[in-house]
Short mmCIF file of N, CA and C and ligand atoms in Angstrom, two decimals:
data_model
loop_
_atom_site.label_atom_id
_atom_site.label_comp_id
_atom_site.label_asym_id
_atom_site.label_seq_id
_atom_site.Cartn_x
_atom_site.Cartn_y
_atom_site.Cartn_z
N UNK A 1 -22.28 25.31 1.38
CA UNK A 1 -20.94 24.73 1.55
C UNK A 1 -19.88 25.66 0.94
N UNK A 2 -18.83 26.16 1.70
CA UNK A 2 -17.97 26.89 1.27
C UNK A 2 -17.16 26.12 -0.49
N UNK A 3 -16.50 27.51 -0.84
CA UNK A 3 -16.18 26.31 -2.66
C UNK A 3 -15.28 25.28 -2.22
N UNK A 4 -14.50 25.78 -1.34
CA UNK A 4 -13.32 24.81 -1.14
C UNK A 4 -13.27 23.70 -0.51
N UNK A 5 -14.78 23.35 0.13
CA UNK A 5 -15.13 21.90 1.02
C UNK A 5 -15.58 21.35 0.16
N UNK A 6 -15.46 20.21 -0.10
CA UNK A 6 -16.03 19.23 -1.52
C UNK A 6 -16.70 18.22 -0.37
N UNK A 7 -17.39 17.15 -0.85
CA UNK A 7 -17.64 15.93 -0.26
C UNK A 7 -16.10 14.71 -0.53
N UNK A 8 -16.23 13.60 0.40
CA UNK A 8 -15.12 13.29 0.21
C UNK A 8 -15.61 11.91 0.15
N UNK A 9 -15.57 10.57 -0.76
CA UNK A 9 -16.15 9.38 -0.69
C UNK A 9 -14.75 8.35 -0.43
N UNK A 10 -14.99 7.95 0.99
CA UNK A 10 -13.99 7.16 1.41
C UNK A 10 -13.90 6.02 1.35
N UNK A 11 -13.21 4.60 1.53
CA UNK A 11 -13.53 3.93 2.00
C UNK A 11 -12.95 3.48 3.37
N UNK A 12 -13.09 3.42 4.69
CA UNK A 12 -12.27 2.72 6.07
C UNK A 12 -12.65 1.65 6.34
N UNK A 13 -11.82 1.61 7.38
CA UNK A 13 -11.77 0.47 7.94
C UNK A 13 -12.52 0.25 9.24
N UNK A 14 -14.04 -0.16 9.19
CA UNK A 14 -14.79 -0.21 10.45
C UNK A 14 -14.62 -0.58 11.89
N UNK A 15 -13.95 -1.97 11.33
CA UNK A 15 -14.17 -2.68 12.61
C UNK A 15 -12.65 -4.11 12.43
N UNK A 16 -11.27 -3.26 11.98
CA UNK A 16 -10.59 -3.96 11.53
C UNK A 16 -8.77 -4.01 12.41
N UNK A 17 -9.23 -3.05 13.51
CA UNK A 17 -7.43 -2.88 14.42
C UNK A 17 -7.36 -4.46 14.78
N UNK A 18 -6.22 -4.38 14.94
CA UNK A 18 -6.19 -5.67 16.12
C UNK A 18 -6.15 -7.06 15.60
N UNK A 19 -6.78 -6.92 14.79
CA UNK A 19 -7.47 -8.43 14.12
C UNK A 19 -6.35 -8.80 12.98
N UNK A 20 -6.00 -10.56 13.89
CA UNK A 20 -4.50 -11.24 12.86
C UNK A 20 -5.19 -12.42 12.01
N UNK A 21 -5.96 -11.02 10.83
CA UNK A 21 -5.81 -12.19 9.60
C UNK A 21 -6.32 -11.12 8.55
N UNK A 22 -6.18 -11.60 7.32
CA UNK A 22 -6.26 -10.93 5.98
C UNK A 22 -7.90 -9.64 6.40
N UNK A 23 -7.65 -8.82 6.07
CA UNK A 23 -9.25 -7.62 5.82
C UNK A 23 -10.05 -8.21 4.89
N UNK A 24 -11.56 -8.33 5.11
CA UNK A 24 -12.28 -8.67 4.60
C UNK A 24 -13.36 -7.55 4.31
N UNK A 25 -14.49 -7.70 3.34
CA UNK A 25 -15.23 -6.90 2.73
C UNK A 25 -16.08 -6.02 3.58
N UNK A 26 -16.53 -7.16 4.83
CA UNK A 26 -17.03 -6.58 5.88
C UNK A 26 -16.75 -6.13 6.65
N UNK A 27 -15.04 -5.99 6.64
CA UNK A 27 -14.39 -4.99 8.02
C UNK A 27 -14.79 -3.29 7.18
N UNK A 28 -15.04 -3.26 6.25
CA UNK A 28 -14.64 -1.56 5.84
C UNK A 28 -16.65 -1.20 5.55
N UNK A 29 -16.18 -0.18 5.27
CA UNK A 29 -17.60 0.79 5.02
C UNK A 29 -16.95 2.00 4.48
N UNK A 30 -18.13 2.64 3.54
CA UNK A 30 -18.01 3.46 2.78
C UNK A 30 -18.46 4.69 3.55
N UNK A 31 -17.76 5.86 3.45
CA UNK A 31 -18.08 6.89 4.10
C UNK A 31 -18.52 8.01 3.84
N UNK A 32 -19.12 9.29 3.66
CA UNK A 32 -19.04 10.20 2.70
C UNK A 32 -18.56 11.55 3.77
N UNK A 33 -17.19 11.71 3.76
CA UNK A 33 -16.78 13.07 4.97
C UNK A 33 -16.82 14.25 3.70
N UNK A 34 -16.25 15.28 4.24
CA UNK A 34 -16.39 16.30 3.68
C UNK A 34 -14.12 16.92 3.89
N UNK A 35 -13.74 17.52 2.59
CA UNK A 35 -12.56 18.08 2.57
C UNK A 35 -11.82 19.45 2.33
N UNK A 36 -11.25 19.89 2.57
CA UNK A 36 -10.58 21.19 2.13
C UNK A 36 -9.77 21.09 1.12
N UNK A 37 -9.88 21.50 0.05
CA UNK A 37 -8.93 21.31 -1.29
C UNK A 37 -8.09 22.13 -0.91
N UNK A 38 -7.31 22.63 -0.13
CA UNK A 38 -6.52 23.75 0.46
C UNK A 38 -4.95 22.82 0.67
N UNK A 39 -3.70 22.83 0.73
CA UNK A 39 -3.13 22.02 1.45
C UNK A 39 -1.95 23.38 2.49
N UNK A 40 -1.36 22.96 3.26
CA UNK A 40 -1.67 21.84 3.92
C UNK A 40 -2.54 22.00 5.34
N UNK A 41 -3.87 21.74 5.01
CA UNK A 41 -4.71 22.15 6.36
C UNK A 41 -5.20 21.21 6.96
N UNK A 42 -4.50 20.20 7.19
CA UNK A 42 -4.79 19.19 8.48
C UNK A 42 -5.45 17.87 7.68
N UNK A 43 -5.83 16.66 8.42
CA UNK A 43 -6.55 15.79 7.94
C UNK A 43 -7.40 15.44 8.48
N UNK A 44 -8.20 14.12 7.95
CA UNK A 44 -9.38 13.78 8.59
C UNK A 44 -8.80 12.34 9.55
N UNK A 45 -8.41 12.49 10.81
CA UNK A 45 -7.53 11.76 11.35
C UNK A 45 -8.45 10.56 11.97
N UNK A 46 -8.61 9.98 10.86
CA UNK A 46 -9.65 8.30 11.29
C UNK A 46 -9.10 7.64 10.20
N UNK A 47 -8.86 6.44 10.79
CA UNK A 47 -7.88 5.04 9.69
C UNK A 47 -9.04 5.34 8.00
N UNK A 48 -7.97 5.84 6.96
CA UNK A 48 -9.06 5.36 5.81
C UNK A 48 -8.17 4.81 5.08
N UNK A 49 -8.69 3.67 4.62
CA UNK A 49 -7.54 2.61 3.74
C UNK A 49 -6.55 3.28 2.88
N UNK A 50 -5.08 2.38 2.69
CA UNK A 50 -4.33 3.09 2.18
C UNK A 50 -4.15 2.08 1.20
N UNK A 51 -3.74 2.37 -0.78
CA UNK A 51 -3.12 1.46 -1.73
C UNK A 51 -2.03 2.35 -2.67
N UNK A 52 -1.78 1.62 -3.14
CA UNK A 52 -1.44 2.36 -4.93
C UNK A 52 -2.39 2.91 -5.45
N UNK A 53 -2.19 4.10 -6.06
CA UNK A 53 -3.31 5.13 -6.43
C UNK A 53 -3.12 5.47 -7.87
N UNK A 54 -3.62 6.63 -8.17
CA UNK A 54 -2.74 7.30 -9.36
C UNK A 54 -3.83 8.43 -9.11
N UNK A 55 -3.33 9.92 -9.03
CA UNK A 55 -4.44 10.79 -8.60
C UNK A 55 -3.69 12.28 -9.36
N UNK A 56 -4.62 13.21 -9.14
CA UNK A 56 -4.20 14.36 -10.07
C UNK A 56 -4.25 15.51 -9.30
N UNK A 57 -3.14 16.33 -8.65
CA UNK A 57 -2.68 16.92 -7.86
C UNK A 57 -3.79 18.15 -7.94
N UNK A 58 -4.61 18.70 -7.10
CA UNK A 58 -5.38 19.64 -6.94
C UNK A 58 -5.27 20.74 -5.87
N UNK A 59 -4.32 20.74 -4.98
CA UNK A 59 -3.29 22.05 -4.47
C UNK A 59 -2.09 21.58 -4.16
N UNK A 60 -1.02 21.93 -3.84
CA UNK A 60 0.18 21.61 -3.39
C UNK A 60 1.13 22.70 -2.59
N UNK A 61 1.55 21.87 -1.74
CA UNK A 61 2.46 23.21 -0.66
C UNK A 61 3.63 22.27 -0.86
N UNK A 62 3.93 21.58 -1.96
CA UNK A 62 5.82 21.30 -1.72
C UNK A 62 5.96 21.83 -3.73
N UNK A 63 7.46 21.92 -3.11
CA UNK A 63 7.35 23.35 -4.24
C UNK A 63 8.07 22.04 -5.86
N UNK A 64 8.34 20.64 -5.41
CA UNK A 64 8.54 19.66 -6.48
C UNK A 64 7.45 19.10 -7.21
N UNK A 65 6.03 19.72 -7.06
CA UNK A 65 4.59 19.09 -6.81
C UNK A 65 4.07 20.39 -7.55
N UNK A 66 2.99 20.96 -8.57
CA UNK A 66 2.03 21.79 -8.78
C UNK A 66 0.66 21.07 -9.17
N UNK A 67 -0.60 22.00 -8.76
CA UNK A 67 -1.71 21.74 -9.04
C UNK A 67 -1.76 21.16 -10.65
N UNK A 68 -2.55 20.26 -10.89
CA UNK A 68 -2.93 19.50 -12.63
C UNK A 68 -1.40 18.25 -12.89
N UNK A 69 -0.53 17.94 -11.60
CA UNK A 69 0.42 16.84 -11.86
C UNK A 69 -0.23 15.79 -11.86
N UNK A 70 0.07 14.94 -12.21
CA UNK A 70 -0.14 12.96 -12.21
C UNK A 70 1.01 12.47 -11.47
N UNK A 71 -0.05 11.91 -10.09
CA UNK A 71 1.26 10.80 -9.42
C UNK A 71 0.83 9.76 -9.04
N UNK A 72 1.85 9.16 -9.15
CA UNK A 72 1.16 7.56 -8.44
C UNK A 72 1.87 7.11 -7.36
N UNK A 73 1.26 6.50 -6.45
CA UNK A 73 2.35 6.17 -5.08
C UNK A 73 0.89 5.72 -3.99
N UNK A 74 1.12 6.12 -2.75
CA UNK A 74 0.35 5.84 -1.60
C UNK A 74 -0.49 6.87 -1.48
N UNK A 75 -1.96 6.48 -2.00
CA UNK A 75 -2.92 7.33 -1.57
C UNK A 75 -4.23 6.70 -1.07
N UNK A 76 -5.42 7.80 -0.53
CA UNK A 76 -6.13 6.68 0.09
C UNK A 76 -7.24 6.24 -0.83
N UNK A 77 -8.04 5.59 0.35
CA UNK A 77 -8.89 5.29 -0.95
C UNK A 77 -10.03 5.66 -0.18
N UNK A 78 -10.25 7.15 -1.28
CA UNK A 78 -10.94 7.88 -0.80
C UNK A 78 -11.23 9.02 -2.41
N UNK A 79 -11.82 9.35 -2.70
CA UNK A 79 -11.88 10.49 -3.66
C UNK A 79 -11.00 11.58 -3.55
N UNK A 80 -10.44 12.48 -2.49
CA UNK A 80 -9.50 13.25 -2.26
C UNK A 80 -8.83 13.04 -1.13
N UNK A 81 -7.34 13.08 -1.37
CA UNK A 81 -6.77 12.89 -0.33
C UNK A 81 -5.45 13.62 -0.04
N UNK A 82 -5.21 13.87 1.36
CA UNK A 82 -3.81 15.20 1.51
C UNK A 82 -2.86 14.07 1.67
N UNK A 83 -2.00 14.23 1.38
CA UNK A 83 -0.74 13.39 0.60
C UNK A 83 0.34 13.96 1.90
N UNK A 84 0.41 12.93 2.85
CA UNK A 84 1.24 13.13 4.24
C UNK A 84 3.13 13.04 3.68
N UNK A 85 3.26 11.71 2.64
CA UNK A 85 4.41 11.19 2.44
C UNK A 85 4.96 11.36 0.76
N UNK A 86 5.50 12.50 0.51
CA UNK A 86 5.51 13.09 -0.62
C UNK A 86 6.55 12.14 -1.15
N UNK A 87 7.54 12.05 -0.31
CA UNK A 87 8.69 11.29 -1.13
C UNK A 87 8.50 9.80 -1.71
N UNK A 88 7.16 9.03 -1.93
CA UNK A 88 6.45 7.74 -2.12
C UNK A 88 6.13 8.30 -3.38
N UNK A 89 5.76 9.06 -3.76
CA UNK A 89 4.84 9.87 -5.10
C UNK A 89 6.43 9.25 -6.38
N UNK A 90 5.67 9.10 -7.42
CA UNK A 90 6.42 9.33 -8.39
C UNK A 90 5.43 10.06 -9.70
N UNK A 91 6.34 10.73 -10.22
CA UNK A 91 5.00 11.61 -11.01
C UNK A 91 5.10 11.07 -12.61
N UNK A 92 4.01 11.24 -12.86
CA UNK A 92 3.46 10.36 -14.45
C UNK A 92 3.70 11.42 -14.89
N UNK A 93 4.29 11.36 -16.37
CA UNK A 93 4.32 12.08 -17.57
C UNK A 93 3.33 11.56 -18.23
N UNK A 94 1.67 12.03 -18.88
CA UNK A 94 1.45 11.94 -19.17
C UNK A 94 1.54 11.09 -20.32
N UNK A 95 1.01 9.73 -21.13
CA UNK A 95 0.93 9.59 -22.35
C UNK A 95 -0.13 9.56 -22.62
N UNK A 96 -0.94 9.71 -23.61
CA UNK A 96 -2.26 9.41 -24.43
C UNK A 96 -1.93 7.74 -24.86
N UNK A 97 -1.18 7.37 -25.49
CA UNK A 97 -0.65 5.95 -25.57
C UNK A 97 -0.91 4.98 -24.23
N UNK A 98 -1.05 5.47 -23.16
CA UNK A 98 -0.73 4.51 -22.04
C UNK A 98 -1.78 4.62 -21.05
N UNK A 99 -2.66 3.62 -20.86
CA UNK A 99 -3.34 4.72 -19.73
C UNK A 99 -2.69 4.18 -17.93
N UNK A 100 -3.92 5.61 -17.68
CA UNK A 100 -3.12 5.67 -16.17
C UNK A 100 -3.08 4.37 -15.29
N UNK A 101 -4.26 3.72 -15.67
CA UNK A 101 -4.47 2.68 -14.82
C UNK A 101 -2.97 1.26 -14.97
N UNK A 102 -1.90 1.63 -16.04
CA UNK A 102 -0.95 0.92 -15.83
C UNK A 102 0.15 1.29 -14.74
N UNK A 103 0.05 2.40 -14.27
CA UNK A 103 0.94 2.95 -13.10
C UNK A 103 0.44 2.01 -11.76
N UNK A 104 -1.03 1.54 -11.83
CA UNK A 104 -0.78 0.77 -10.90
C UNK A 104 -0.57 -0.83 -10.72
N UNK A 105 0.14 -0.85 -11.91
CA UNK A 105 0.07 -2.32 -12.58
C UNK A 105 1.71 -2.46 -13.25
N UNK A 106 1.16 -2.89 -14.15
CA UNK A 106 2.74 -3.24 -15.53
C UNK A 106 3.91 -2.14 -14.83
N UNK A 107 3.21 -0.83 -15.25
CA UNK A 107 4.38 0.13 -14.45
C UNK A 107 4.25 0.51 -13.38
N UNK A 108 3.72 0.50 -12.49
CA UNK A 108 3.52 0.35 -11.07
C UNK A 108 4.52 -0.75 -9.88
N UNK A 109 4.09 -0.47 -8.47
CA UNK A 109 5.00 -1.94 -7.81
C UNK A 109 4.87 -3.09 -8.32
N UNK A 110 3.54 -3.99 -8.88
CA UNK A 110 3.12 -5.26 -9.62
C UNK A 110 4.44 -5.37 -10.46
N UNK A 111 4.62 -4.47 -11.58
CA UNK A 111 5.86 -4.58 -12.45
C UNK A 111 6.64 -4.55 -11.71
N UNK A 112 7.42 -3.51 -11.24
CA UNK A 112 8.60 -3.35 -10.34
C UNK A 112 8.91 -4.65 -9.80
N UNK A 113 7.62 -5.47 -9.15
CA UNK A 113 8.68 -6.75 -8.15
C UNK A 113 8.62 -7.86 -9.41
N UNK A 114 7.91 -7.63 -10.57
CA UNK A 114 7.92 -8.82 -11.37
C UNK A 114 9.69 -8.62 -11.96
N UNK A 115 9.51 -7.26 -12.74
CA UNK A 115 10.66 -7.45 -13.16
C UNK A 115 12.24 -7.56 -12.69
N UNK A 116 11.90 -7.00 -11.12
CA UNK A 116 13.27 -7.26 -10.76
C UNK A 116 13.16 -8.87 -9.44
N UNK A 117 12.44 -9.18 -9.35
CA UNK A 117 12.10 -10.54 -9.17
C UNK A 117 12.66 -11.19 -10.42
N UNK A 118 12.36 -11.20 -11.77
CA UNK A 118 12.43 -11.87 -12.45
C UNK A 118 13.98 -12.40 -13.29
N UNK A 119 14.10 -10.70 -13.24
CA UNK A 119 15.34 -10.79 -14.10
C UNK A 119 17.16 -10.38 -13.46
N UNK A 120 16.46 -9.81 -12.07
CA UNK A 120 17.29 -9.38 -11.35
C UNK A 120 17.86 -10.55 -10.52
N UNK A 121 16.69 -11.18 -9.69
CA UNK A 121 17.49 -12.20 -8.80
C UNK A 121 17.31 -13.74 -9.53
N UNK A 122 16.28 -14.04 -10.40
CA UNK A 122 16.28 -15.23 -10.99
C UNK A 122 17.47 -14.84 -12.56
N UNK A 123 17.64 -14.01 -12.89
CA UNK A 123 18.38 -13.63 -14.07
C UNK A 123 18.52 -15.01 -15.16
N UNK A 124 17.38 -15.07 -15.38
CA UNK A 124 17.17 -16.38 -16.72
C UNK A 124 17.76 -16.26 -18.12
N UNK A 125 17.97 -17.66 -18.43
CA UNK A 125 18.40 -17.72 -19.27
C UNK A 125 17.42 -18.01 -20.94
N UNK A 126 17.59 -18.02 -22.17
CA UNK A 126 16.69 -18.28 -23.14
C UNK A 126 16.62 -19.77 -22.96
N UNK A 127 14.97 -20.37 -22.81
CA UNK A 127 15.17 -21.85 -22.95
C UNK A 127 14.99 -22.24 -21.33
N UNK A 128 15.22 -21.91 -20.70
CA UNK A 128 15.19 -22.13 -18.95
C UNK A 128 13.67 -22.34 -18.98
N UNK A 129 13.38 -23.46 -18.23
CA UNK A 129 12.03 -24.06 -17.68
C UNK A 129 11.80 -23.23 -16.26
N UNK A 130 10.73 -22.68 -16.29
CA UNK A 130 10.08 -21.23 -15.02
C UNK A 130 8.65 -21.68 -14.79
N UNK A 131 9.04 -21.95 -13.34
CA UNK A 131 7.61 -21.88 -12.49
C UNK A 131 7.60 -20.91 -11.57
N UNK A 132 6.13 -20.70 -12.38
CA UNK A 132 5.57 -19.01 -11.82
C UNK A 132 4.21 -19.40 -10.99
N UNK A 133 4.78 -19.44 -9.21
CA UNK A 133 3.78 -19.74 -8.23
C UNK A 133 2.66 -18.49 -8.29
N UNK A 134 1.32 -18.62 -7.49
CA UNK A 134 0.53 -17.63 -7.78
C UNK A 134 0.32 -16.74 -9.46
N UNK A 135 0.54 -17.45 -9.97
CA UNK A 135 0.78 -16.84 -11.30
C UNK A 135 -0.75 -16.64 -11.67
N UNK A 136 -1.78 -16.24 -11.58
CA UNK A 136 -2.49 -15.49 -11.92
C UNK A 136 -2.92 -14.12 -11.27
N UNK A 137 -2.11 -13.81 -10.17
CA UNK A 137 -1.97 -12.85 -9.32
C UNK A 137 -1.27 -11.69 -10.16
N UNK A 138 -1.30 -10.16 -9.43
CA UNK A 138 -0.74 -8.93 -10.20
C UNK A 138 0.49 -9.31 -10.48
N UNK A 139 1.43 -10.03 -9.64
CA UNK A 139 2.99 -10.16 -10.16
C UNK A 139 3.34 -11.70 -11.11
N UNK A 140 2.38 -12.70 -10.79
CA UNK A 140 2.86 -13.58 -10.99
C UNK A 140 2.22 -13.80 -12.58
N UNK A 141 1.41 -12.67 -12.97
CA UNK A 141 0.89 -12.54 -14.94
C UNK A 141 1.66 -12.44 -15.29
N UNK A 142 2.38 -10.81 -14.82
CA UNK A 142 3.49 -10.69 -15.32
C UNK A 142 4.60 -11.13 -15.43
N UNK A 143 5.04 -11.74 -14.25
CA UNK A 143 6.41 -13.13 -14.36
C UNK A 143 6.44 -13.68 -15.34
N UNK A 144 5.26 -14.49 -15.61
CA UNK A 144 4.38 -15.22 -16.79
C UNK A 144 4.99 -14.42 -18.64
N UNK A 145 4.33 -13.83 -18.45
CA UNK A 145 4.69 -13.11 -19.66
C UNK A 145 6.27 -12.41 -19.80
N UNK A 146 6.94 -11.96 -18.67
CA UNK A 146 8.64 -11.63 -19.29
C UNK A 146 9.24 -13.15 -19.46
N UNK A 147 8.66 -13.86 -18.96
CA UNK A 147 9.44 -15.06 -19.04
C UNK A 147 9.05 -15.76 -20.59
N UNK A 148 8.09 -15.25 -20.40
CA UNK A 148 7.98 -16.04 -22.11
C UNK A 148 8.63 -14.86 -23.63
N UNK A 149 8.34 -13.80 -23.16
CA UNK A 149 8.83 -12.50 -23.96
C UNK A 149 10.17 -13.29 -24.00
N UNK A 150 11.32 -13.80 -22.98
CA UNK A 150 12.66 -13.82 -22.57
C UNK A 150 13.03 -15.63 -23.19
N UNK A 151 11.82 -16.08 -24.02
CA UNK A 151 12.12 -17.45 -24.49
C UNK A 151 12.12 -18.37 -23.49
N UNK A 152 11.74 -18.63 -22.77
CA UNK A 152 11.30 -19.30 -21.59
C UNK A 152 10.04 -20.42 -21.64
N UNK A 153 10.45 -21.05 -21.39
CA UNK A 153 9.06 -22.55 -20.83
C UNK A 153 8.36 -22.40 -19.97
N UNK A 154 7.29 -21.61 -19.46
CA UNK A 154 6.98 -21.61 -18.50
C UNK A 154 5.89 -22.40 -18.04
N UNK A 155 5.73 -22.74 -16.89
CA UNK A 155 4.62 -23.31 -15.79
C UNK A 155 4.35 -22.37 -14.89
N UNK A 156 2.55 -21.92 -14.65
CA UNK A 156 2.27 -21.35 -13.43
C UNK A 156 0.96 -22.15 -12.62
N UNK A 157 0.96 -21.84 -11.83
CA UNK A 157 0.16 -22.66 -10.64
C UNK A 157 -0.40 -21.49 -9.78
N UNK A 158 -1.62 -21.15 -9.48
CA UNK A 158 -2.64 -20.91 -9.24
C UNK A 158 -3.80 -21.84 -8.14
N UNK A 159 -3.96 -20.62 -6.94
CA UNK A 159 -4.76 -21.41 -6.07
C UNK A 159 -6.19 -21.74 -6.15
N UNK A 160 -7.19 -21.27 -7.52
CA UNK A 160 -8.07 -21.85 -7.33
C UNK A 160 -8.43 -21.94 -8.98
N1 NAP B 1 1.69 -6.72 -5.77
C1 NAP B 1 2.86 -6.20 -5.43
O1 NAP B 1 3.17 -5.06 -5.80
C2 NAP B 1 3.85 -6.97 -4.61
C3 NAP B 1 5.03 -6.33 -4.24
C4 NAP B 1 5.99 -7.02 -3.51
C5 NAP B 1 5.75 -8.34 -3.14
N2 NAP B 1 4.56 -8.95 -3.49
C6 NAP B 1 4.36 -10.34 -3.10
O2 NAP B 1 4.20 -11.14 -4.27
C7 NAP B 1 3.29 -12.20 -3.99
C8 NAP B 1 2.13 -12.16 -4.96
O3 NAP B 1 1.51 -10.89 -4.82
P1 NAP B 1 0.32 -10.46 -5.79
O4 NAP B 1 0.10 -9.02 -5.54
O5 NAP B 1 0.62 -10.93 -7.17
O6 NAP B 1 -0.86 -11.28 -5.14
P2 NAP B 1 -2.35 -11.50 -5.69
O7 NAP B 1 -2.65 -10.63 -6.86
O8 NAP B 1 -3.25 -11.46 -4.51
O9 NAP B 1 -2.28 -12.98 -6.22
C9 NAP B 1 -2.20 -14.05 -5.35
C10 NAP B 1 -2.19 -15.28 -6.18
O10 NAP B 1 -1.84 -16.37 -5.34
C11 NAP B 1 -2.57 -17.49 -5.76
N3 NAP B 1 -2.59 -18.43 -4.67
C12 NAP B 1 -3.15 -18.31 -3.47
N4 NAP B 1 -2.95 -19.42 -2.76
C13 NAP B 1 -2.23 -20.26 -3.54
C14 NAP B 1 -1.71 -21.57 -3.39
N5 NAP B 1 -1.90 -22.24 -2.25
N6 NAP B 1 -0.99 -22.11 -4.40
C15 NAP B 1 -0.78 -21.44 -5.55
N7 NAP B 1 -1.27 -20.20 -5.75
C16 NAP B 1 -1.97 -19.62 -4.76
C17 NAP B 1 -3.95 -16.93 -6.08
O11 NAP B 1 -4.61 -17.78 -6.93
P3 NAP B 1 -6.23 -17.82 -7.00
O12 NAP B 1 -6.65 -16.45 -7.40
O13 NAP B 1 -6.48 -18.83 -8.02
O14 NAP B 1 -6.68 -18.19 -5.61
C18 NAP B 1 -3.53 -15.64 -6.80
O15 NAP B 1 -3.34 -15.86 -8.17
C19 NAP B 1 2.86 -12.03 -2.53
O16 NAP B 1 3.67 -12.86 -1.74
C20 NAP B 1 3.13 -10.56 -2.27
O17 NAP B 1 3.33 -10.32 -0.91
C21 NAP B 1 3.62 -8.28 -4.22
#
C-alpha cells in the first residue's frame, strides 16, 4: 500500500435514500474503504454519514487551515475525511483544561442553541419558573443547568 493510502473506517448509509422517517441502526453499515491523505484529491463519492466532529487536520490546501489544527464542524463519520465545506470548520485552540469532546457538546451547536435559545429569545429573569421540554436531550441538560446557574425554578420533562 502506497504511505499515503491509509484504510478508512466509515460508517454509511446502506439502505436509507428515500425513506420518511428517523435513520435507524439498521439502515447504516460499517465500511472499511481505503484514502489519500493528500488534499485536495477527490473523494470517495458514496453517501457516508455526516455529524459534528472534532478532527485534527492532516493535509490542507486552504491556506486559513495547516496540517496538526483542531476543528470542529461537519465531518464524516468515518476515520478520515476531505473536508468539502471549509467555511463550517471552526478551529479549537487547544486547552489541556478542556477536552475535545466538549466542542461537540457544551461548546459545540448543543450549547450554541441552548444558550441562545435560552437567554437570547427566552431572556429570563432570576426566580422565573422554566420548563425545559426534552430536557434530558443534548440541549435540553443544558437549558436545565443555565437556568438554574441563572436562579431559576426549573421543570423538565422527558420522553421516557
Ligand atoms: N442538538 C443540536 O445541536 C440542536 C440544534 C438546533 C436545534 N435542535 C433541536 O432541539 C431539540 C432537541 O434536540 P436534542 O439534540 O437535544 O435532541 P436529543 O438529544 O435527541 O433529545 C431528545 C429528547 O427529547 C425527549 N423526548 C422525546 N419525545 C418526547 C416527548 N414526547 N415528550 C417529552 N420529551 C420527549 C427525549 O427523551 P427520552 O430520551 O426520555 O425519550 C430526549 O431527552 C430538537 O427539536 C432539535 O431539532 C438541536
Amino acid at each position: 500500500m502506497d504511505m499515503a493510502v491509509v484504510e478508512n473506517k466509515q460508517v454509511i448509509f446502506r439502505d436509507y435514500i428515500d425513506k420518511e422517517r428517523v435513520p435507524r441502526e439498521t439502515d447504516m453499515e460499517i465500511r472499511i474503504g481505503e484514502i489519500k491523505l493528500k488534499a485536495p484529491k477527490g473523494s470517495g463519492l458514496f453517501l457516508v454519514i455526516e455529524g459534528f466532529g472534532v478532527a485534527k487536520v492532516v493535509d490542507s490546501d486552504n491556506p486559513n487551515v495547516k496540517p496538526g489544527d483542531m476543528i470542529s464542524g461537519f465531518t464524516g463519520w468515518e476515520e478520515y475525511s476531505l473536508i468539502k465545506r471549509p467555511e463550517q470548520l471552526t478551529k479549537i485552540e487547544p486547552d489541556d483544561e478542556i477536552p475535545l469532546s466538549y466542542h461537540v457538546g457544551l461548546l459545540g451547536m448543543p450549547g450554541f442553541t441552548a444558550y441562545a435559545g435560552f437567554y437570547e429569545v427566552c431572556n429570563p429573569k432570576k426566580g422565573d419558573y422554566v420548563l425545559v421540554s426534552a430536557a434530558a436531550g443534548a440541549v435540553g441538560q443544558l437549558v436545565g443547568q443555565l437556568a438554574k446557574l441563572h436562579g431559576c425554578y426549573v421543570v423538565g420533562s422527558a420522553g421516557s
